[in-house]
Amino acid sequence: MFSYRHAFHAGNHADVLKHTMVIAMLRHLTQKDAALVAVDTHAGAGLYRLDGDYAGTSGEAADGVVKLLAALSPAKPAKPAIKEIAPVIQDYLDMVAGFNAPGQLKVYPGSPFIIQRLLREEARDKLKLFELHPTDIKALAGNIAQLKAGRQVAVAREDGFEGLKAFLPPPSRRAFVLIDPSYEIKSDYAKVSTCIQDSLKRFATGTYAVWYPIIPRPEAHDLPRRLKTLANQAGKPWLHATLNIGQAEERNVPGEPGRGQGLTASGMFVVNPPHTLKSALQLALPQLLEVLGRGRGQGQTLESGG
Ligand code: SAM
């Protein structure tokens, strides 16, 4: 356990999908006056340096946020086929740009910082962050302390699946929960299902967003199916979006090791999605694929129910 460090993957295609959706959902949820409680059960370090050692090792952001920004940059758009950038993608790019000096991309914001930036002080929105990795919890606590957000943000070195329970139902009866484990251990898949089942019992109207990797493993394949069943049994609407960037062509340079394909696909399953999310993604997902798609196997899906 704990060999996973999100810093190696920050800004990859999976983060692009996840964070674009998180922003789209919070934009909607922060339109109502009542306070929102946001919980990030698996928070990571919060901020990542894209030019630092970790991200540089595999360069996963190159096939994610870096490619997206380069392709859709208003100065020299590399994808003329995309005439109007989907508003949720623009919102995502603006969010990332907001953590960087103009024209630079050195810092990538993780979900805690993206969520915090969208919360409202005047509405007394709150953010609860859970992280277990001994190094990442220190980095997260340090990064959050610099925000001087006071009581708006709380960081805990606790199991996020367990810690979440104490916040449901929230006094304001409004909650957004991001469940984004590393799935390093097989049991995470079952824990996610149990967590959704338990959370819907505690607070049936919260918005619950689960990220998962699409990999050839039965547990990963079963997870969205199980989540659909749970949402349907609870009589709650759901949305399921996937993005598969496909296999890169092998770029074998003599004398250099081949570049690993890494993770090629991931999904987000949302219970009680904001009603605006589906149409926003109908526009955005084809554009994400147009820019990030690498070849064989690429595709995107969007389905909803309930
Ligand atoms: N949500 C982050 C983002 O989007 O920026 C990325 C999170 S990363 C995929 C998953 C994190 O969960 C890792 O930092 C890992 O150390 C942490 N973790 C693993 N098991 C955990 C648990 N039971 N409770 C809380 N955090 C955990």
Short mmCIF file of C-alpha atoms and ligand atoms in Angstrom, two decimals:
data_model
loop_
_atom_site.label_atom_id
_atom_site.label_comp_id
_atom_site.label_asym_id
_atom_site.label_seq_id
_atom_site.Cartn_x
_atom_site.Cartn_y
_atom_site.Cartn_z
CA MET A 1 0.00 0.00 0.00
CA PHE A 2 0.93 3.64 -0.45
CA SER A 3 3.05 3.19 -3.53
CA TYR A 4 0.53 5.38 -5.39
CA ARG A 5 1.45 9.05 -5.57
CA HIS A 6 -0.90 11.25 -7.54
CA ALA A 7 1.99 13.56 -8.42
CA PHE A 8 3.06 11.05 -11.11
CA HIS A 9 -0.33 11.32 -12.78
CA ALA A 10 -1.38 14.93 -12.14
CA GLY A 11 -2.97 16.58 -15.16
CA ASN A 12 -3.35 13.36 -17.17
CA HIS A 13 -6.46 12.61 -19.26
CA ALA A 14 -8.19 11.07 -16.25
CA ASP A 15 -7.67 14.27 -14.23
CA VAL A 16 -8.96 16.28 -17.20
CA LEU A 17 -12.21 14.28 -17.25
CA LYS A 18 -12.61 14.23 -13.47
CA HIS A 19 -11.78 17.87 -12.82
CA THR A 20 -13.82 19.17 -15.77
CA MET A 21 -16.82 17.34 -14.33
CA VAL A 22 -16.12 18.48 -10.76
CA ILE A 23 -16.03 22.11 -11.89
CA ALA A 24 -19.22 21.74 -13.94
CA MET A 25 -21.05 20.20 -10.98
CA LEU A 26 -19.87 22.77 -8.43
CA ARG A 27 -20.75 25.67 -10.70
CA HIS A 28 -24.31 24.41 -10.60
CA LEU A 29 -24.39 23.46 -6.92
CA THR A 30 -23.09 26.85 -5.78
CA GLN A 31 -25.94 28.71 -7.46
CA LYS A 32 -28.37 27.98 -4.62
CA ASP A 33 -28.06 30.16 -1.51
CA ALA A 34 -27.90 27.39 1.12
CA ALA A 35 -24.46 26.28 2.33
CA LEU A 36 -22.81 23.37 0.54
CA VAL A 37 -20.64 20.79 2.29
CA ALA A 38 -18.02 19.33 -0.05
CA VAL A 39 -16.10 16.18 0.92
CA ASP A 40 -13.05 14.89 -0.95
CA THR A 41 -12.54 11.41 0.51
CA HIS A 42 -9.18 10.83 -1.23
CA ALA A 43 -7.64 14.27 -1.53
CA GLY A 44 -4.00 13.74 -2.58
CA ALA A 45 -1.42 16.50 -2.07
CA GLY A 46 -3.62 19.30 -3.41
CA LEU A 47 -1.09 21.01 -5.67
CA TYR A 48 1.43 19.48 -8.09
CA ARG A 49 4.39 20.90 -9.95
CA LEU A 50 4.25 19.83 -13.57
CA ASP A 51 7.91 20.65 -14.04
CA GLY A 52 8.88 18.78 -10.88
CA ASP A 53 10.46 15.35 -10.60
CA TYR A 54 7.28 13.33 -10.18
CA ALA A 55 5.23 14.62 -13.09
CA GLY A 56 8.34 14.63 -15.26
CA THR A 57 8.97 10.94 -14.71
CA SER A 58 6.13 9.73 -16.88
CA GLY A 59 4.99 13.04 -18.30
CA GLU A 60 1.34 11.99 -18.11
CA ALA A 61 0.18 15.62 -18.25
CA ALA A 62 1.61 15.74 -21.79
CA ASP A 63 -1.31 13.58 -22.95
CA GLY A 64 -3.75 15.51 -20.77
CA VAL A 65 -3.88 19.12 -19.69
CA VAL A 66 -0.74 20.16 -21.60
CA LYS A 67 -2.13 18.82 -24.88
CA LEU A 68 -5.55 20.33 -24.25
CA LEU A 69 -4.17 23.75 -23.46
CA ALA A 70 -1.89 23.71 -26.50
CA ALA A 71 -4.63 22.53 -28.86
CA LEU A 72 -7.26 25.00 -27.68
CA SER A 73 -5.04 27.97 -26.95
CA PRO A 74 -6.73 31.08 -28.37
CA ALA A 75 -3.36 32.37 -29.61
CA LYS A 76 -2.70 29.48 -32.00
CA PRO A 77 -5.50 26.89 -31.93
CA ALA A 78 -4.19 23.57 -33.23
CA LYS A 79 -7.68 22.13 -33.66
CA PRO A 80 -9.55 24.33 -36.11
CA ALA A 81 -12.29 21.67 -36.26
CA ILE A 82 -13.36 22.88 -32.82
CA LYS A 83 -14.98 26.20 -33.55
CA GLU A 84 -16.39 26.91 -30.13
CA ILE A 85 -14.79 25.35 -27.09
CA ALA A 86 -17.37 23.72 -24.82
CA PRO A 87 -17.98 26.07 -21.86
CA VAL A 88 -17.07 23.39 -19.29
CA ILE A 89 -13.71 22.77 -20.99
CA GLN A 90 -13.03 26.50 -21.11
CA ASP A 91 -13.96 26.70 -17.44
CA TYR A 92 -11.48 23.89 -16.68
CA LEU A 93 -8.68 25.53 -18.68
CA ASP A 94 -9.38 28.87 -16.97
CA MET A 95 -9.26 27.16 -13.59
CA VAL A 96 -5.83 25.61 -14.32
CA ALA A 97 -4.59 28.92 -15.75
CA GLY A 98 -5.70 30.62 -12.53
CA PHE A 99 -2.99 28.72 -10.64
CA ASN A 100 -0.25 29.74 -13.07
CA ALA A 101 1.46 32.87 -14.31
CA PRO A 102 0.21 34.03 -17.72
CA GLY A 103 1.42 31.78 -20.53
CA GLN A 104 2.89 29.21 -18.12
CA LEU A 105 1.82 25.78 -16.94
CA LYS A 106 3.94 24.83 -13.97
CA VAL A 107 1.36 24.10 -11.31
CA TYR A 108 -1.53 21.70 -11.54
CA PRO A 109 -4.35 22.05 -9.01
CA GLY A 110 -5.72 18.84 -7.52
CA SER A 111 -9.34 18.41 -6.53
CA PRO A 112 -9.00 20.08 -3.06
CA PHE A 113 -7.80 23.34 -4.60
CA ILE A 114 -10.26 23.23 -7.49
CA ILE A 115 -13.16 22.63 -5.12
CA GLN A 116 -12.02 25.26 -2.63
CA ARG A 117 -11.77 27.89 -5.34
CA LEU A 118 -15.42 27.33 -6.25
CA LEU A 119 -16.80 27.47 -2.71
CA ARG A 120 -18.42 30.62 -1.36
CA GLU A 121 -17.31 32.29 1.83
CA GLU A 122 -20.54 34.25 2.17
CA ALA A 123 -22.66 31.10 1.93
CA ARG A 124 -20.47 29.38 4.54
CA ASP A 125 -19.68 26.47 2.23
CA LYS A 126 -17.29 23.96 3.81
CA LEU A 127 -14.68 21.51 2.48
CA LYS A 128 -13.54 18.34 4.28
CA LEU A 129 -10.43 16.62 2.98
CA PHE A 130 -9.21 13.11 3.81
CA GLU A 131 -5.77 11.72 2.92
CA LEU A 132 -3.82 8.78 4.34
CA HIS A 133 -0.43 8.90 2.62
CA PRO A 134 2.14 10.11 5.18
CA THR A 135 3.94 12.39 2.69
CA ASP A 136 0.87 13.62 0.81
CA ILE A 137 -1.03 14.49 3.99
CA LYS A 138 1.88 16.72 5.04
CA ALA A 139 2.01 18.37 1.62
CA LEU A 140 -1.77 18.79 1.62
CA ALA A 141 -1.88 20.29 5.10
CA GLY A 142 0.96 22.69 4.19
CA ASN A 143 -0.65 23.72 0.91
CA ILE A 144 -4.04 24.27 2.54
CA ALA A 145 -2.49 26.27 5.42
CA GLN A 146 -1.12 28.72 2.85
CA LEU A 147 -4.64 29.37 1.60
CA LYS A 148 -5.56 30.87 4.97
CA ALA A 149 -9.08 29.61 4.40
CA GLY A 150 -9.63 29.22 8.15
CA ARG A 151 -12.54 27.04 9.13
CA GLN A 152 -13.80 26.71 5.56
CA VAL A 153 -11.37 23.84 4.92
CA ALA A 154 -10.53 20.93 7.26
CA VAL A 155 -7.84 18.33 6.57
CA ALA A 156 -7.81 14.92 8.27
CA ARG A 157 -5.36 12.05 8.18
CA GLU A 158 -8.09 9.45 8.20
CA ASP A 159 -9.66 6.84 5.99
CA GLY A 160 -11.95 8.83 3.69
CA PHE A 161 -14.51 6.03 3.37
CA GLU A 162 -14.97 6.04 7.15
CA GLY A 163 -14.51 9.78 7.72
CA LEU A 164 -17.25 10.68 5.25
CA LYS A 165 -19.90 9.11 7.47
CA ALA A 166 -19.61 11.85 10.11
CA PHE A 167 -20.66 14.50 7.58
CA LEU A 168 -23.81 12.86 6.27
CA PRO A 169 -26.40 14.26 6.42
CA PRO A 170 -24.96 17.79 6.57
CA PRO A 171 -26.94 20.38 8.58
CA SER A 172 -27.59 22.41 5.41
CA ARG A 173 -28.90 19.28 3.64
CA ARG A 174 -26.64 19.99 0.67
CA ALA A 175 -23.53 17.93 -0.07
CA PHE A 176 -21.08 17.23 -2.87
CA VAL A 177 -18.82 14.19 -2.37
CA LEU A 178 -15.88 13.22 -4.57
CA ILE A 179 -14.71 9.63 -4.11
CA ASP A 180 -11.43 9.24 -5.93
CA PRO A 181 -9.36 6.35 -4.53
CA SER A 182 -6.14 5.14 -6.09
CA TYR A 183 -7.52 1.55 -6.38
CA GLU A 184 -4.08 0.33 -5.39
CA ILE A 185 -5.74 -2.40 -3.43
CA LYS A 186 -8.48 -4.49 -4.97
CA SER A 187 -10.76 -3.95 -1.99
CA ASP A 188 -11.15 -0.25 -2.93
CA TYR A 189 -13.71 -1.24 -5.58
CA ALA A 190 -15.97 -2.95 -3.05
CA LYS A 191 -15.39 -0.14 -0.57
CA VAL A 192 -16.62 2.41 -3.12
CA SER A 193 -19.86 0.45 -3.65
CA THR A 194 -20.42 0.05 0.08
CA CYS A 195 -19.65 3.72 0.62
CA ILE A 196 -22.24 4.81 -1.98
CA GLN A 197 -24.82 2.43 -0.56
CA ASP A 198 -24.25 3.67 2.99
CA SER A 199 -24.10 7.34 1.95
CA LEU A 200 -27.41 7.13 0.08
CA LYS A 201 -28.97 5.71 3.26
CA ARG A 202 -27.54 8.52 5.37
CA PHE A 203 -28.28 11.28 2.89
CA ALA A 204 -30.19 10.31 -0.23
CA THR A 205 -30.06 13.65 -2.03
CA GLY A 206 -26.30 14.34 -1.93
CA THR A 207 -24.35 14.49 -5.19
CA TYR A 208 -21.82 11.64 -5.19
CA ALA A 209 -19.10 11.50 -7.87
CA VAL A 210 -16.93 8.38 -8.20
CA TRP A 211 -13.85 8.22 -10.40
CA TYR A 212 -12.59 4.80 -11.52
CA PRO A 213 -9.97 3.44 -13.94
CA ILE A 214 -11.07 1.41 -16.95
CA ILE A 215 -8.62 -1.46 -16.85
CA PRO A 216 -8.89 -5.19 -17.64
CA ARG A 217 -9.80 -6.21 -14.14
CA PRO A 218 -13.19 -7.70 -13.19
CA GLU A 219 -13.65 -5.37 -10.20
CA ALA A 220 -13.10 -2.29 -12.36
CA HIS A 221 -15.49 -3.58 -15.00
CA ASP A 222 -18.16 -4.36 -12.39
CA LEU A 223 -17.98 -1.08 -10.49
CA PRO A 224 -20.14 1.13 -12.76
CA ARG A 225 -22.64 -1.71 -13.11
CA ARG A 226 -22.91 -2.01 -9.33
CA LEU A 227 -23.23 1.76 -8.91
CA LYS A 228 -26.02 1.85 -11.48
CA THR A 229 -27.86 -0.87 -9.56
CA LEU A 230 -27.43 1.00 -6.26
CA ALA A 231 -28.67 4.28 -7.73
CA ASN A 232 -31.63 2.58 -9.40
CA GLN A 233 -32.53 0.72 -6.19
CA ALA A 234 -32.46 4.02 -4.30
CA GLY A 235 -34.58 5.61 -7.04
CA LYS A 236 -31.92 8.26 -7.70
CA PRO A 237 -30.81 9.69 -11.03
CA TRP A 238 -27.28 8.92 -12.24
CA LEU A 239 -24.87 9.83 -15.01
CA HIS A 240 -21.91 7.84 -16.29
CA ALA A 241 -19.21 9.35 -18.50
CA THR A 242 -16.11 7.64 -19.87
CA LEU A 243 -13.13 8.83 -21.86
CA ASN A 244 -10.72 6.46 -23.59
CA ILE A 245 -7.78 8.15 -25.30
CA GLY A 246 -6.70 4.91 -27.00
CA GLN A 247 -3.30 3.43 -27.59
CA ALA A 248 -0.47 5.71 -28.64
CA GLU A 249 1.51 4.66 -31.65
CA GLU A 250 4.73 3.09 -30.46
CA ARG A 251 7.42 5.70 -30.71
CA ASN A 252 10.44 3.50 -30.58
CA VAL A 253 13.61 5.50 -30.71
CA PRO A 254 16.73 3.31 -31.01
CA GLY A 255 18.55 3.25 -27.73
CA GLU A 256 15.60 4.70 -25.78
CA PRO A 257 13.16 2.65 -23.74
CA GLY A 258 9.60 2.64 -25.16
CA ARG A 259 7.18 5.05 -23.57
CA GLY A 260 4.60 3.17 -21.51
CA GLN A 261 0.97 3.44 -22.58
CA GLY A 262 -0.09 3.96 -18.98
CA LEU A 263 -3.79 4.24 -18.19
CA THR A 264 -5.77 4.83 -21.37
CA ALA A 265 -9.33 5.15 -20.07
CA SER A 266 -11.35 6.17 -17.04
CA GLY A 267 -14.89 6.90 -15.99
CA MET A 268 -16.89 9.10 -13.66
CA PHE A 269 -20.12 7.84 -12.17
CA VAL A 270 -22.33 10.46 -10.54
CA VAL A 271 -25.39 9.83 -8.38
CA ASN A 272 -27.79 12.80 -8.24
CA PRO A 273 -25.96 14.77 -10.93
CA PRO A 274 -26.96 18.41 -11.49
CA HIS A 275 -29.50 18.45 -14.32
CA THR A 276 -27.18 20.66 -16.39
CA LEU A 277 -24.33 18.14 -16.42
CA LYS A 278 -25.51 15.89 -19.24
CA SER A 279 -25.94 18.58 -21.88
CA ALA A 280 -22.64 20.18 -20.84
CA LEU A 281 -20.86 16.85 -21.37
CA GLN A 282 -22.66 16.10 -24.64
CA LEU A 283 -20.77 19.07 -26.00
CA ALA A 284 -17.51 18.59 -24.08
CA LEU A 285 -16.76 14.85 -24.32
CA PRO A 286 -16.45 14.73 -28.14
CA GLN A 287 -14.11 17.72 -27.97
CA LEU A 288 -11.97 16.12 -25.26
CA LEU A 289 -11.69 13.03 -27.45
CA GLU A 290 -10.94 15.08 -30.55
CA VAL A 291 -7.98 16.67 -28.78
CA LEU A 292 -6.75 13.89 -26.49
CA GLY A 293 -7.54 10.81 -28.62
CA ARG A 294 -4.35 8.96 -29.59
CA GLY A 295 -5.56 6.14 -31.81
CA ARG A 296 -6.66 2.52 -31.50
CA GLY A 297 -9.49 2.00 -29.00
CA GLN A 298 -10.28 5.65 -28.42
CA GLY A 299 -13.84 6.66 -27.61
CA GLN A 300 -16.19 8.33 -25.19
CA THR A 301 -19.54 7.38 -23.73
CA LEU A 302 -22.24 9.21 -21.85
CA GLU A 303 -25.28 7.55 -20.37
CA SER A 304 -27.74 8.46 -17.70
CA GLY A 305 -30.71 6.98 -15.91
CA GLY A 306 -33.11 7.18 -13.03
N1 SAM B 1 -8.62 13.51 -5.59
C1 SAM B 1 -7.25 13.90 -5.98
C2 SAM B 1 -7.31 14.85 -7.14
O1 SAM B 1 -8.20 14.73 -7.99
O2 SAM B 1 -6.48 15.76 -7.19
C3 SAM B 1 -6.40 12.71 -6.31
C4 SAM B 1 -6.44 11.60 -5.32
S1 SAM B 1 -5.46 10.20 -5.68
C5 SAM B 1 -6.22 9.49 -7.06
C6 SAM B 1 -5.92 9.10 -4.38
C7 SAM B 1 -5.35 9.48 -3.02
O3 SAM B 1 -6.01 8.73 -2.01
C8 SAM B 1 -3.87 9.19 -2.86
O4 SAM B 1 -3.20 10.37 -2.51
C9 SAM B 1 -3.80 8.16 -1.71
O5 SAM B 1 -2.69 8.35 -0.86
C10 SAM B 1 -5.08 8.44 -0.97
N2 SAM B 1 -5.67 7.33 -0.19
C11 SAM B 1 -5.55 6.00 -0.41
N3 SAM B 1 -6.35 5.32 0.43
C12 SAM B 1 -7.03 6.25 1.18
C13 SAM B 1 -8.03 6.19 2.17
N4 SAM B 1 -8.52 5.01 2.59
N5 SAM B 1 -8.49 7.34 2.71
C14 SAM B 1 -8.01 8.54 2.29
N6 SAM B 1 -7.06 8.67 1.34
C15 SAM B 1 -6.57 7.54 0.78
#
